[in-house]
mmCIF file of C-alpha atoms in Angstrom:
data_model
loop_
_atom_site.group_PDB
_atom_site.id
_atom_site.type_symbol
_atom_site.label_atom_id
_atom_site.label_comp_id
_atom_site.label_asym_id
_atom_site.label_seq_id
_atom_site.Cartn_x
_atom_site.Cartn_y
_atom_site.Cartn_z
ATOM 1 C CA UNK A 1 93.023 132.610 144.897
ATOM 2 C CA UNK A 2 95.413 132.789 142.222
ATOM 3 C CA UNK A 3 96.166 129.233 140.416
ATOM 4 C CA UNK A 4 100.048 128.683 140.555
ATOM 5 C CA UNK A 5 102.296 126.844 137.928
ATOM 6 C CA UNK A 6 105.756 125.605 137.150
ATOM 7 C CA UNK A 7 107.377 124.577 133.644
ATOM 8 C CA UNK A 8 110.622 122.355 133.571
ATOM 9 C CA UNK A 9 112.485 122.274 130.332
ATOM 10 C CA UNK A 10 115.227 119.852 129.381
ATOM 11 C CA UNK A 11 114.958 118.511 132.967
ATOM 12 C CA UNK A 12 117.377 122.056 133.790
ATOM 13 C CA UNK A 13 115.665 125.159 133.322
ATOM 14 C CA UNK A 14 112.214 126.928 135.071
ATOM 15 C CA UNK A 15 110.569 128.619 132.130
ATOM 16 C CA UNK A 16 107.271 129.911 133.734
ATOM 17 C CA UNK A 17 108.567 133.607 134.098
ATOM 18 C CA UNK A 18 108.304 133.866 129.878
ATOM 19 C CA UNK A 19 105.159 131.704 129.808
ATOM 20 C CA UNK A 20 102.116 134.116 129.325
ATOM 21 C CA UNK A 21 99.304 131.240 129.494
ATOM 22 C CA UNK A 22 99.454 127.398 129.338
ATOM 23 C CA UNK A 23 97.021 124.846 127.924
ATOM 24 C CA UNK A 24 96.436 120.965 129.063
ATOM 25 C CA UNK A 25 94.477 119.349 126.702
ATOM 26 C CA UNK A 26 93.004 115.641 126.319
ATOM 27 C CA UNK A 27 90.463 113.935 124.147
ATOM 28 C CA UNK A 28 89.495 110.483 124.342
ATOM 29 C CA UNK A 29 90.085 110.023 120.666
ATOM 30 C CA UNK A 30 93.661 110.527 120.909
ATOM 31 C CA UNK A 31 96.311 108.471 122.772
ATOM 32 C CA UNK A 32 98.276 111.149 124.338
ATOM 33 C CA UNK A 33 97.694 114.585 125.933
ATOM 34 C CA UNK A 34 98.700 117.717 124.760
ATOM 35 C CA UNK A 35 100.445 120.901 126.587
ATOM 36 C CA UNK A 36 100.905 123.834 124.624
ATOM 37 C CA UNK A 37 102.633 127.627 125.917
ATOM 38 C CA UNK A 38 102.378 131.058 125.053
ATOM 39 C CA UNK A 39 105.282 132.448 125.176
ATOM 40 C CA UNK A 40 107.403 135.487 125.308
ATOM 41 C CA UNK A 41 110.271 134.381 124.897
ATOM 42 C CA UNK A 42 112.239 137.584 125.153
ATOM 43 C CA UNK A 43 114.110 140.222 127.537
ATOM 44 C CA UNK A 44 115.786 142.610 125.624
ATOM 45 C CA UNK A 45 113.317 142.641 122.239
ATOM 46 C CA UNK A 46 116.347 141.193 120.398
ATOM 47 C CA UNK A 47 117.351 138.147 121.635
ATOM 48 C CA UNK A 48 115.231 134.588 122.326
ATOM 49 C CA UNK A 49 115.401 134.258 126.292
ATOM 50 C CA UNK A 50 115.377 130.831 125.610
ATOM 51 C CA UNK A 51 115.909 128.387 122.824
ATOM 52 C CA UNK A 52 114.133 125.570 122.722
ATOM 53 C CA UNK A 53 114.396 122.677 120.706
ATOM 54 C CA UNK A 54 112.323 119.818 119.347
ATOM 55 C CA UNK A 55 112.540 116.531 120.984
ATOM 56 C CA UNK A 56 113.419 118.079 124.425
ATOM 57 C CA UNK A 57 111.511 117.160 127.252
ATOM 58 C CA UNK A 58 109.121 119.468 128.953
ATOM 59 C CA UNK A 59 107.088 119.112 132.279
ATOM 60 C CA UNK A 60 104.176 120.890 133.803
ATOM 61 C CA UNK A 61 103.581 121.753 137.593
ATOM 62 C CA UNK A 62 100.410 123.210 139.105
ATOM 63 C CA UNK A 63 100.139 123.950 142.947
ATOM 64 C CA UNK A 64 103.351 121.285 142.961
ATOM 65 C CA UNK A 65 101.334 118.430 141.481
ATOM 66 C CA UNK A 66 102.956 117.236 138.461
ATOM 67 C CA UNK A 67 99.988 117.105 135.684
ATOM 68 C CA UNK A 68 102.326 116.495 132.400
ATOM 69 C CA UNK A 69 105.531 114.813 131.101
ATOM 70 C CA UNK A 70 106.286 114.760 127.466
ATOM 71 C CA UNK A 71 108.569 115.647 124.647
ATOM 72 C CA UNK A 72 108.252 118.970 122.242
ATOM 73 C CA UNK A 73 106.888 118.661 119.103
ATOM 74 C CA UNK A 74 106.719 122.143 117.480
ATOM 75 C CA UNK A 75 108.082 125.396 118.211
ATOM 76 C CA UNK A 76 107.291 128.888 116.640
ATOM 77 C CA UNK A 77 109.218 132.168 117.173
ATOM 78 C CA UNK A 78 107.836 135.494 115.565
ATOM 79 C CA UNK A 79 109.993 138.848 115.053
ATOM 80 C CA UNK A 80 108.527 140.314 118.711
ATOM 81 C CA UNK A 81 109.498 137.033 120.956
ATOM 82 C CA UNK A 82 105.824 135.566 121.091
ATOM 83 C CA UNK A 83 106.434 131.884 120.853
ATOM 84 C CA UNK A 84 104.586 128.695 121.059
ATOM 85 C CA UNK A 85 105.743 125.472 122.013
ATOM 86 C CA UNK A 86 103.531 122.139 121.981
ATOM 87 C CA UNK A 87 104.430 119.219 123.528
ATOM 88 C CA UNK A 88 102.630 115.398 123.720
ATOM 89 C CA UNK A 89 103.046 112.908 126.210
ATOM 90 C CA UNK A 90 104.712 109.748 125.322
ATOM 91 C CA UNK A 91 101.826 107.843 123.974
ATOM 92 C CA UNK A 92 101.704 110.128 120.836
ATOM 93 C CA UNK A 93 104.352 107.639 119.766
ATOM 94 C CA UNK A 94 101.311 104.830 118.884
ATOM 95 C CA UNK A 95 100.351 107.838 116.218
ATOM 96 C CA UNK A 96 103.579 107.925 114.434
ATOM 97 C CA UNK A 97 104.509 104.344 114.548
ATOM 98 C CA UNK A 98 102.884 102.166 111.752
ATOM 99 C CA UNK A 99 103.075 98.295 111.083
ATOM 100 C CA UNK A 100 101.584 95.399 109.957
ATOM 101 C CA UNK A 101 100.753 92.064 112.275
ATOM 102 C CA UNK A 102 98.832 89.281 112.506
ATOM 103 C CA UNK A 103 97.422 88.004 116.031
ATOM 104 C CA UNK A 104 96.068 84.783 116.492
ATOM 105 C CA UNK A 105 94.665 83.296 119.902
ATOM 106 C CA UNK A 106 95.382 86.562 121.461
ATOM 107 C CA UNK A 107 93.729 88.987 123.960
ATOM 108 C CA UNK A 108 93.644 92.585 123.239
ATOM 109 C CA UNK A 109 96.110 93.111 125.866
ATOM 110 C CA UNK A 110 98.910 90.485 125.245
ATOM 111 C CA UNK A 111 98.213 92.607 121.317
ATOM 112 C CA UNK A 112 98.631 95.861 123.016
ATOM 113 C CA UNK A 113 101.967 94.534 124.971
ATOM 114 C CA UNK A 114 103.416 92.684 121.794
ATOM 115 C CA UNK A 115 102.780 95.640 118.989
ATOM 116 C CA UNK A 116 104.320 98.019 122.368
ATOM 117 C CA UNK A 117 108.101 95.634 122.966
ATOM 118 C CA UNK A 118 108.149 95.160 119.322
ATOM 119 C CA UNK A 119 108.880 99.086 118.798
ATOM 120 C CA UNK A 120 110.593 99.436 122.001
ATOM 121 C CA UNK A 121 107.627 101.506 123.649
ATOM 122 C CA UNK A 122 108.146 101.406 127.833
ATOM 123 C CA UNK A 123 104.648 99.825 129.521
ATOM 124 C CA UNK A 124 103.460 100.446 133.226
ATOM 125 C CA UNK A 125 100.388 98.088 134.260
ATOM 126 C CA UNK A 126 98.353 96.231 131.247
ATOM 127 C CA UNK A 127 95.123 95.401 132.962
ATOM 128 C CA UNK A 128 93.592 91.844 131.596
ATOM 129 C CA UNK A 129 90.816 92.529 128.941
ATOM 130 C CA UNK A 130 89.205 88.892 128.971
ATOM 131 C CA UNK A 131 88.505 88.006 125.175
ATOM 132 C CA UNK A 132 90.972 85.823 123.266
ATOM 133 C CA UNK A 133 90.579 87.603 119.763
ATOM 134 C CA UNK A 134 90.397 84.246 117.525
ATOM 135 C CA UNK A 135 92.368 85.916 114.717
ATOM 136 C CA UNK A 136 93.861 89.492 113.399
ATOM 137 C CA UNK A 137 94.979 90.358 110.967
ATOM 138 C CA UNK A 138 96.006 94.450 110.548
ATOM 139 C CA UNK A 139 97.505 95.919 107.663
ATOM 140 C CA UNK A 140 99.285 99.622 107.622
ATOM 141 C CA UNK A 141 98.279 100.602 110.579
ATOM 142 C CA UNK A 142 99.140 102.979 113.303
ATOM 143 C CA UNK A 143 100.016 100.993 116.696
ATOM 144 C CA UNK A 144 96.727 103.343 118.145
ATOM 145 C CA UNK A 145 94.350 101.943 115.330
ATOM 146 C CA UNK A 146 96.238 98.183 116.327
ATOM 147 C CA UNK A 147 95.303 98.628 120.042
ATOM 148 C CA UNK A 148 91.739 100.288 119.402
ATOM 149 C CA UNK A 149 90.913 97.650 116.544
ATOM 150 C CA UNK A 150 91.793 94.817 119.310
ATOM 151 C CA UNK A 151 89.697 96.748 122.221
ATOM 152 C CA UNK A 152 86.899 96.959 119.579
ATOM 153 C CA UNK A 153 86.630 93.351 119.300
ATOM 154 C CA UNK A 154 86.671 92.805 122.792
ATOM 155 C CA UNK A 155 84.168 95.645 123.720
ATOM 156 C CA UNK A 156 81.970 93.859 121.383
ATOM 157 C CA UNK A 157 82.034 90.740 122.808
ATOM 158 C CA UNK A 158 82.261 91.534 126.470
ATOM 159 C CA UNK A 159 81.034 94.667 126.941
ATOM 160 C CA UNK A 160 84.107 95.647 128.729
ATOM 161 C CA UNK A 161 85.437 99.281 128.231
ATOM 162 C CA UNK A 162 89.277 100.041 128.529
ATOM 163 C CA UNK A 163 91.108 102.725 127.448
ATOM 164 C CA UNK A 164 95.075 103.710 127.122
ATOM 165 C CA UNK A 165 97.066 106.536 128.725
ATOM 166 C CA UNK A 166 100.046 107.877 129.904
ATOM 167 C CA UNK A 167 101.851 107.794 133.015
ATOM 168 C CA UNK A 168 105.512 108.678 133.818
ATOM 169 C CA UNK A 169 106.569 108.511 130.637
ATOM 170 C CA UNK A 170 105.027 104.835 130.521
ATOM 171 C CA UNK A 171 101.923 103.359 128.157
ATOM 172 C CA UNK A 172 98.998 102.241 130.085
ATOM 173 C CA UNK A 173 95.651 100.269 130.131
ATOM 174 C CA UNK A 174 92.765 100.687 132.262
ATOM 175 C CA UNK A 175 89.388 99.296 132.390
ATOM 176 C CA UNK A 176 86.634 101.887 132.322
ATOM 177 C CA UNK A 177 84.457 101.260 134.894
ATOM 178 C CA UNK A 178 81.196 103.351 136.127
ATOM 179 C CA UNK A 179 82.382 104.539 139.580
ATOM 180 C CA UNK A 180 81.748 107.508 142.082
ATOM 181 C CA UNK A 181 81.055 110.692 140.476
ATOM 182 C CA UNK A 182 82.973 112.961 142.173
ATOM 183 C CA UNK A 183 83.250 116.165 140.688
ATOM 184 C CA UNK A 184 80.163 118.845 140.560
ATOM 185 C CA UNK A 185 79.592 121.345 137.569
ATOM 186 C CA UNK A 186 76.983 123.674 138.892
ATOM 187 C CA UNK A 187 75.455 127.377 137.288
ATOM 188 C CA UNK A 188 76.257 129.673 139.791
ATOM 189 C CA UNK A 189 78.940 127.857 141.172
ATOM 190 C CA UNK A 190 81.416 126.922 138.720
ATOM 191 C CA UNK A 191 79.984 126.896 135.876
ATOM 192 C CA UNK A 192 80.411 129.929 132.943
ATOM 193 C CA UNK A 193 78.817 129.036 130.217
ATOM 194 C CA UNK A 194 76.888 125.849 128.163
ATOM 195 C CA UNK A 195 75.233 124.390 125.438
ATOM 196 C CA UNK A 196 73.740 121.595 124.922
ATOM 197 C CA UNK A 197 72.394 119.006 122.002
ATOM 198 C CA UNK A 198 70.856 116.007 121.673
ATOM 199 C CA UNK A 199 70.660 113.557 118.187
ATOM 200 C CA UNK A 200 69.698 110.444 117.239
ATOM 201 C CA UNK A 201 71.630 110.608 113.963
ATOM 202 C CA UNK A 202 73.940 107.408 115.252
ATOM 203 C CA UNK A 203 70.998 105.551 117.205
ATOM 204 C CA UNK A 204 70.530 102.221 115.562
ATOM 205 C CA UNK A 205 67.417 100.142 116.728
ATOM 206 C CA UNK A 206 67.867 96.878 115.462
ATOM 207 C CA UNK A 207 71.102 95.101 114.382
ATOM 208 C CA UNK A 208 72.054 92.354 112.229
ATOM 209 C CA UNK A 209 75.246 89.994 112.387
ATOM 210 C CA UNK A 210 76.332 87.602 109.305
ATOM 211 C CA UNK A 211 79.177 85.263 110.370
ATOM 212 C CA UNK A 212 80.020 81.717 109.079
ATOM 213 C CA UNK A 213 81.367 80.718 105.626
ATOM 214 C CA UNK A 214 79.109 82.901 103.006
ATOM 215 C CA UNK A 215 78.914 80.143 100.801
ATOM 216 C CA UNK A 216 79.211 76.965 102.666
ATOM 217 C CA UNK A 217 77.027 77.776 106.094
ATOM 218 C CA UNK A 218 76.045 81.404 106.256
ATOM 219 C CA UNK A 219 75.311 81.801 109.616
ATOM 220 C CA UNK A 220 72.982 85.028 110.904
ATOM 221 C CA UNK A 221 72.060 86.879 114.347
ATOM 222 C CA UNK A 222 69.092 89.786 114.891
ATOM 223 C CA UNK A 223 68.442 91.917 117.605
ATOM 224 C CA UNK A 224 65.972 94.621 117.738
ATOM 225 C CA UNK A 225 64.502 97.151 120.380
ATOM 226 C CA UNK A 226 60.858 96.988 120.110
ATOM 227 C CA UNK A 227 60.161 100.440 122.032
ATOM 228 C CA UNK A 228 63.540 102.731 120.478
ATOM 229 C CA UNK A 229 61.751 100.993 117.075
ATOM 230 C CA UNK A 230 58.462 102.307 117.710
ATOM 231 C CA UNK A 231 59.376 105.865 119.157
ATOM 232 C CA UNK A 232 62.050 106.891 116.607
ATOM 233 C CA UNK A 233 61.331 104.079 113.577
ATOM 234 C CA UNK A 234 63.123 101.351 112.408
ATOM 235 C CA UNK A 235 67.359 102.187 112.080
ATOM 236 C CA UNK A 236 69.039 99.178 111.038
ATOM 237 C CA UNK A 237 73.005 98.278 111.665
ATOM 238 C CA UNK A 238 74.380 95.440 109.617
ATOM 239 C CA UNK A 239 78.086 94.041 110.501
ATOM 240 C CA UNK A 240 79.949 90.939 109.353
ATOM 241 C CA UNK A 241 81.524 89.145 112.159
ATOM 242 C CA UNK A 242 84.877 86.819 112.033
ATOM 243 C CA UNK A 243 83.512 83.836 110.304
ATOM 244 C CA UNK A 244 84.865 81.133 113.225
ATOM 245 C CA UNK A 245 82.285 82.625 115.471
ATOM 246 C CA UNK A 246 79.437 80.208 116.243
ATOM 247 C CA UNK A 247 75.789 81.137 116.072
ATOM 248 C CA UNK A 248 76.003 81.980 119.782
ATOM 249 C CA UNK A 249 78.632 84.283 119.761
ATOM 250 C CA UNK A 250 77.324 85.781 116.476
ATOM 251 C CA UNK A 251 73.731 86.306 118.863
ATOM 252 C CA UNK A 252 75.969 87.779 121.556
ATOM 253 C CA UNK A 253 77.409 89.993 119.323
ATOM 254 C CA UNK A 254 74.136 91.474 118.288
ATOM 255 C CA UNK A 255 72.914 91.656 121.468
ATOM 256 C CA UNK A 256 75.889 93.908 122.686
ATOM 257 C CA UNK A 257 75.962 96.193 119.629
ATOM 258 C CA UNK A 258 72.322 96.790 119.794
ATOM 259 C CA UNK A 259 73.007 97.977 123.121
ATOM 260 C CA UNK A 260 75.749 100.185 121.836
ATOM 261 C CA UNK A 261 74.136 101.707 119.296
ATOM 262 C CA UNK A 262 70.586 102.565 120.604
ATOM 263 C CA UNK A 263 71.027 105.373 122.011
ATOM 264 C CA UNK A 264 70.341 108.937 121.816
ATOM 265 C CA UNK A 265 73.630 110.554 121.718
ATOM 266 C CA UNK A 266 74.078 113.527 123.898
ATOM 267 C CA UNK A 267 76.767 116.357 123.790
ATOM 268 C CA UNK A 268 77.400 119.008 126.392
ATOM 269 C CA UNK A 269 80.044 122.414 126.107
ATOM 270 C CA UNK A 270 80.954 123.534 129.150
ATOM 271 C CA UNK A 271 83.117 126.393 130.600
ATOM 272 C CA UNK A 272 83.955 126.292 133.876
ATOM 273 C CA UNK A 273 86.421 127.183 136.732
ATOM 274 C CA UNK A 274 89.304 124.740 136.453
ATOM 275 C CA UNK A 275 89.560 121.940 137.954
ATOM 276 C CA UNK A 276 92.650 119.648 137.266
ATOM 277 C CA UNK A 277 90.635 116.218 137.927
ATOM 278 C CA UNK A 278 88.002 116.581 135.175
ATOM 279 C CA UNK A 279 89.766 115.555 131.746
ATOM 280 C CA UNK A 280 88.694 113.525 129.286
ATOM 281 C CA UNK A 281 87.997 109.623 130.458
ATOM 282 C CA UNK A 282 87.003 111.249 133.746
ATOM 283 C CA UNK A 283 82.908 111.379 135.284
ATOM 284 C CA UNK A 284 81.572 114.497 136.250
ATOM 285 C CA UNK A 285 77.806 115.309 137.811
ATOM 286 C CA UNK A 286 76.077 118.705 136.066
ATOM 287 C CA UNK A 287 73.051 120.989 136.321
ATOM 288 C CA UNK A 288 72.527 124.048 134.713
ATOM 289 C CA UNK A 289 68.751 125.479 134.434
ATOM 290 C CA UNK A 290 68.253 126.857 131.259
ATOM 291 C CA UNK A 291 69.758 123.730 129.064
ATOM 292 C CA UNK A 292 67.915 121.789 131.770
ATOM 293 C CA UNK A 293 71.205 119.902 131.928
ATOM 294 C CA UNK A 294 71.100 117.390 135.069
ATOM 295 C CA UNK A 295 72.725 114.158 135.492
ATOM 296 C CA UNK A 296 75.864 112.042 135.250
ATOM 297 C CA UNK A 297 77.992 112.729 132.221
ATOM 298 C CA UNK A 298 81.078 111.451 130.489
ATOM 299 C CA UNK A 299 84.160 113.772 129.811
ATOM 300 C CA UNK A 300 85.119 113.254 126.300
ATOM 301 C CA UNK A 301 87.803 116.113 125.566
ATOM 302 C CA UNK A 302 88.784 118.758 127.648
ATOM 303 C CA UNK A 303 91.377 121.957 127.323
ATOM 304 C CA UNK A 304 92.156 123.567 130.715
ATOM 305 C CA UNK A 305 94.114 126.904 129.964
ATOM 306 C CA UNK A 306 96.120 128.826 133.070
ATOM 307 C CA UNK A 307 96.693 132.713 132.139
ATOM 308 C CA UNK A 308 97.225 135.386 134.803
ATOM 309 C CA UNK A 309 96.704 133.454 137.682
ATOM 310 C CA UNK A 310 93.315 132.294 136.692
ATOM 311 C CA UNK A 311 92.104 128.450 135.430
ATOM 312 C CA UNK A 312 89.828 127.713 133.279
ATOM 313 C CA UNK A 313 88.808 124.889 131.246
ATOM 314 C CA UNK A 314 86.227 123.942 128.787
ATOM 315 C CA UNK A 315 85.340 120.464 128.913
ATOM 316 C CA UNK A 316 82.893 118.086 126.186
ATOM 317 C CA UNK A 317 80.375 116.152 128.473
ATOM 318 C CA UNK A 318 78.603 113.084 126.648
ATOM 319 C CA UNK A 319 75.755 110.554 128.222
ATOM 320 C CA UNK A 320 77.678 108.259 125.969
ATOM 321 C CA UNK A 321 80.782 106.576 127.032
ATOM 322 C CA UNK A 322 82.355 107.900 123.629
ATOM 323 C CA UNK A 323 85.808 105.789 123.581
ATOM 324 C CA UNK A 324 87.074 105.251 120.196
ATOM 325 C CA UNK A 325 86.199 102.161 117.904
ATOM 326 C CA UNK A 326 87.867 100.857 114.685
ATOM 327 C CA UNK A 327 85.655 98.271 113.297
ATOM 328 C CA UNK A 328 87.368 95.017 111.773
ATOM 329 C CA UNK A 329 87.256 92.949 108.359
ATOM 330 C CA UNK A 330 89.136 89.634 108.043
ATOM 331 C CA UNK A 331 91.507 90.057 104.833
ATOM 332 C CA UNK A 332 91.717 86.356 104.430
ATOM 333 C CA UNK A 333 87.951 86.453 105.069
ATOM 334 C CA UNK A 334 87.800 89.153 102.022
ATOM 335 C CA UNK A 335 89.953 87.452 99.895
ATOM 336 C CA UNK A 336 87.978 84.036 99.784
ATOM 337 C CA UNK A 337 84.900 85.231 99.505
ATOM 338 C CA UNK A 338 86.076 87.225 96.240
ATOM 339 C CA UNK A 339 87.522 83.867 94.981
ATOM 340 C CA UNK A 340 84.299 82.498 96.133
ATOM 341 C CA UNK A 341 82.363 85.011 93.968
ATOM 342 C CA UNK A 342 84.892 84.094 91.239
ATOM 343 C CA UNK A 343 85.076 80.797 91.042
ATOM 344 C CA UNK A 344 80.815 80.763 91.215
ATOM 345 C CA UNK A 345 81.263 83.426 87.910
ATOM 346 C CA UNK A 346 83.090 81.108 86.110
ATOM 347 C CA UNK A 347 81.376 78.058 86.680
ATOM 348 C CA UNK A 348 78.341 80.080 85.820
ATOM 349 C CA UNK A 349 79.805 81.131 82.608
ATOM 350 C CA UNK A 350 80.943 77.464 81.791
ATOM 351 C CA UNK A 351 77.324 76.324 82.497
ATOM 352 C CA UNK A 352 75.677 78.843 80.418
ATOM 353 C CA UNK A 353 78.456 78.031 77.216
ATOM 354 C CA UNK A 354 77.392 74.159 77.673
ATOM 355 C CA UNK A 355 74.281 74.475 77.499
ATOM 356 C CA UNK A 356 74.435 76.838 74.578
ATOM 357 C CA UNK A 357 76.416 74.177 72.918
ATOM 358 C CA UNK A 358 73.798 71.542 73.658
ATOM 359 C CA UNK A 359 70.819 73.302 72.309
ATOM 360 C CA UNK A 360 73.259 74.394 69.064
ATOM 361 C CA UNK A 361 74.053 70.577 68.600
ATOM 362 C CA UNK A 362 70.185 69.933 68.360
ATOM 363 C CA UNK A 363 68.442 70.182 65.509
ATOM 364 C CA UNK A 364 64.818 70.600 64.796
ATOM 365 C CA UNK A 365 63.042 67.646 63.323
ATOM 366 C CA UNK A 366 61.168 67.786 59.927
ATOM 367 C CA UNK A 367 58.355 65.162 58.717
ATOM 368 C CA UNK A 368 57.812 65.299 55.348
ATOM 369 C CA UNK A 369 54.455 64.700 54.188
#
């Protein structure tokens, strides 16, 4: 059964008669979605058919179910007609954005809803991400790092997982729960081809948090997996945590990246018949024989291309809920320990000079006899 689709430019014109193949794209690294067309943007070999221009909206339609809104980035016209046009959805704008703020006493999502009115960037439903974030403090940065850099923290402490997206033109956030699987990739079904790895390259099996004043109170947290340490050897993370966390928070913090980080990470390429549900964020149940690939897998990017009637789409499966993480160092937290370490220098050096003076002051005794 041939796949159908529709392409609205400029909110006027039906461009799918010029459009040769089209290709949704997502990755859970990146804010926004992509849609980019092949075109041939011709009729009489001389003339564009069509001429369109950056900053114009365009929308994609498959069997009638609207799948994309954003606005054109890029367009390319060669000597024959073939185009290309590539479009984001509004959430690229956290990309090209940049700022620095400082939060204090904030959640990630009050963060996300502040950095988003303060550059006049439309939100739909913020959900509530728990945490108050003691303090912030982010220097040029993109209003993406900002909002990952805040889910971070609260990840971190929590253990909850959100994540941002798009929706009628509208930013986003949604916690990222484990739910139903509903969607089936199967060899012999729908399944082409795939190839699979596993690593252990990121696995960490013990962890270690410093928090508290470095000089004053130093305070310290361990955690450590006893079996991961024994099968695959001692791998161990070190962090420094905001320095107004207490020692149980610190622990807590430990605790949750240890169980972050040991893991075998697990990557999966698959081709498949299309299916417009399964894109990255989304949950997806596989088998395939030869890879001995079975089980309930993450989708982490995925590019779904429609071309004479037919759609495909190649998606990135992980075991690993793989949603980006910017880790965070106090500045203020930087800049007095380095006037810490200066200060000590000094006082060292002043030490060392007074007691050189002391011992050249002194001088040895002689008895004559």
């Amino acid at each position: 059964m041939a796949v159908n689709f529709r392409v609205l430019y400029d909110g006027k014109y039906f461009v799918e008669d010029i459009v040769k193949s089209a290709q949704w794209s997502g990755d859970v690294a990146q804010p926004h979605r992509t849609l980019t067309l092949a075109l041939s943007n011709t009729i009489n070999g001389t003339d564009q058919a069509m001429r369109f221009e950056l900053g114009k909206e365009l929308r994609f339609y498959v069997e009638n179910g609207g799948l994309f809104r954003g606005v054109i980035f890029s367009y390319s016209v060669a000597q024959d007609g073939n185009a290309t046009v590539t479009a984001y959805d509004e959430n690229v704008y956290l990309t090209k954005n940049e700022d620095s703020r400082r939060f204090v006493g904030m959640t990630a999502a009050g963060i996300i809803k502040e950095i988003a009115k303060a550059h006049a960037i439309p939100v739909g439903t913020i959900a509530g991400t728990g945490y108050v974030i003691p303090k912030l403090i982010l220097r040029d940065m993109t209003l993406w790092d900002m909002a990952v850099t805040a889910l971070t923290e609260t990840r971190k402490q929590n253990g909850r997982k959100f994540f941002l997206y798009a929706s009628e033109g509208k930013l986003n956030l949604r916690e990222k729960k484990d739910g139903t699987v509903r969607w089936l990739l199967e060899d012999g079904v729908n399944i082409i081809t795939a190839n699979r790895s596993r690593s252990i390259e990121e696995m960490r099996t013990s962890v270690k948090v410093l928090g508290g004043d470095e000089e004053k109170k130093p305070l310290s947290a361990s955690a450590k997996d006893v079996a991961l340490t024994s099968k695959y050897g001692l791998m161990q993370h070190v962090e420094r945590a905001d320095s107004r966390l207490n020692q149980s928070q610190i622990q807590q913090l430990a605790k949750q990246r240890l169980k972050e980080l040991g893991k075998v990470t697990e990557e999966v390429t698959v081709e498949a018949l299309g299916n417009t549900n399964v894109i990255a964020g989304a949950a997806v149940y596989a088998f395939e024989s030869m890879t001995e690939l079975v089980g309930g897998f993450y989708v982490n990017a995925d590019t779904h291309t429609f071309e004479n009637g037919v759609h495909r789409m190649s998606v990135t499966l992980s075991k690993t809920d793989d949603l980006p993480k910017l880790e965070y160092e106090d500045p203020d937290a930087f800049e007095a320990a380095k006037k810490a370490k200066v200060a000590a220098k000094k006082k060292a050096k002043k030490t060392k000079e007074k007691a050189k003076k002391t011992t050249t002051k002194k001088k040895p005794s002689t008895t004559k006899k």
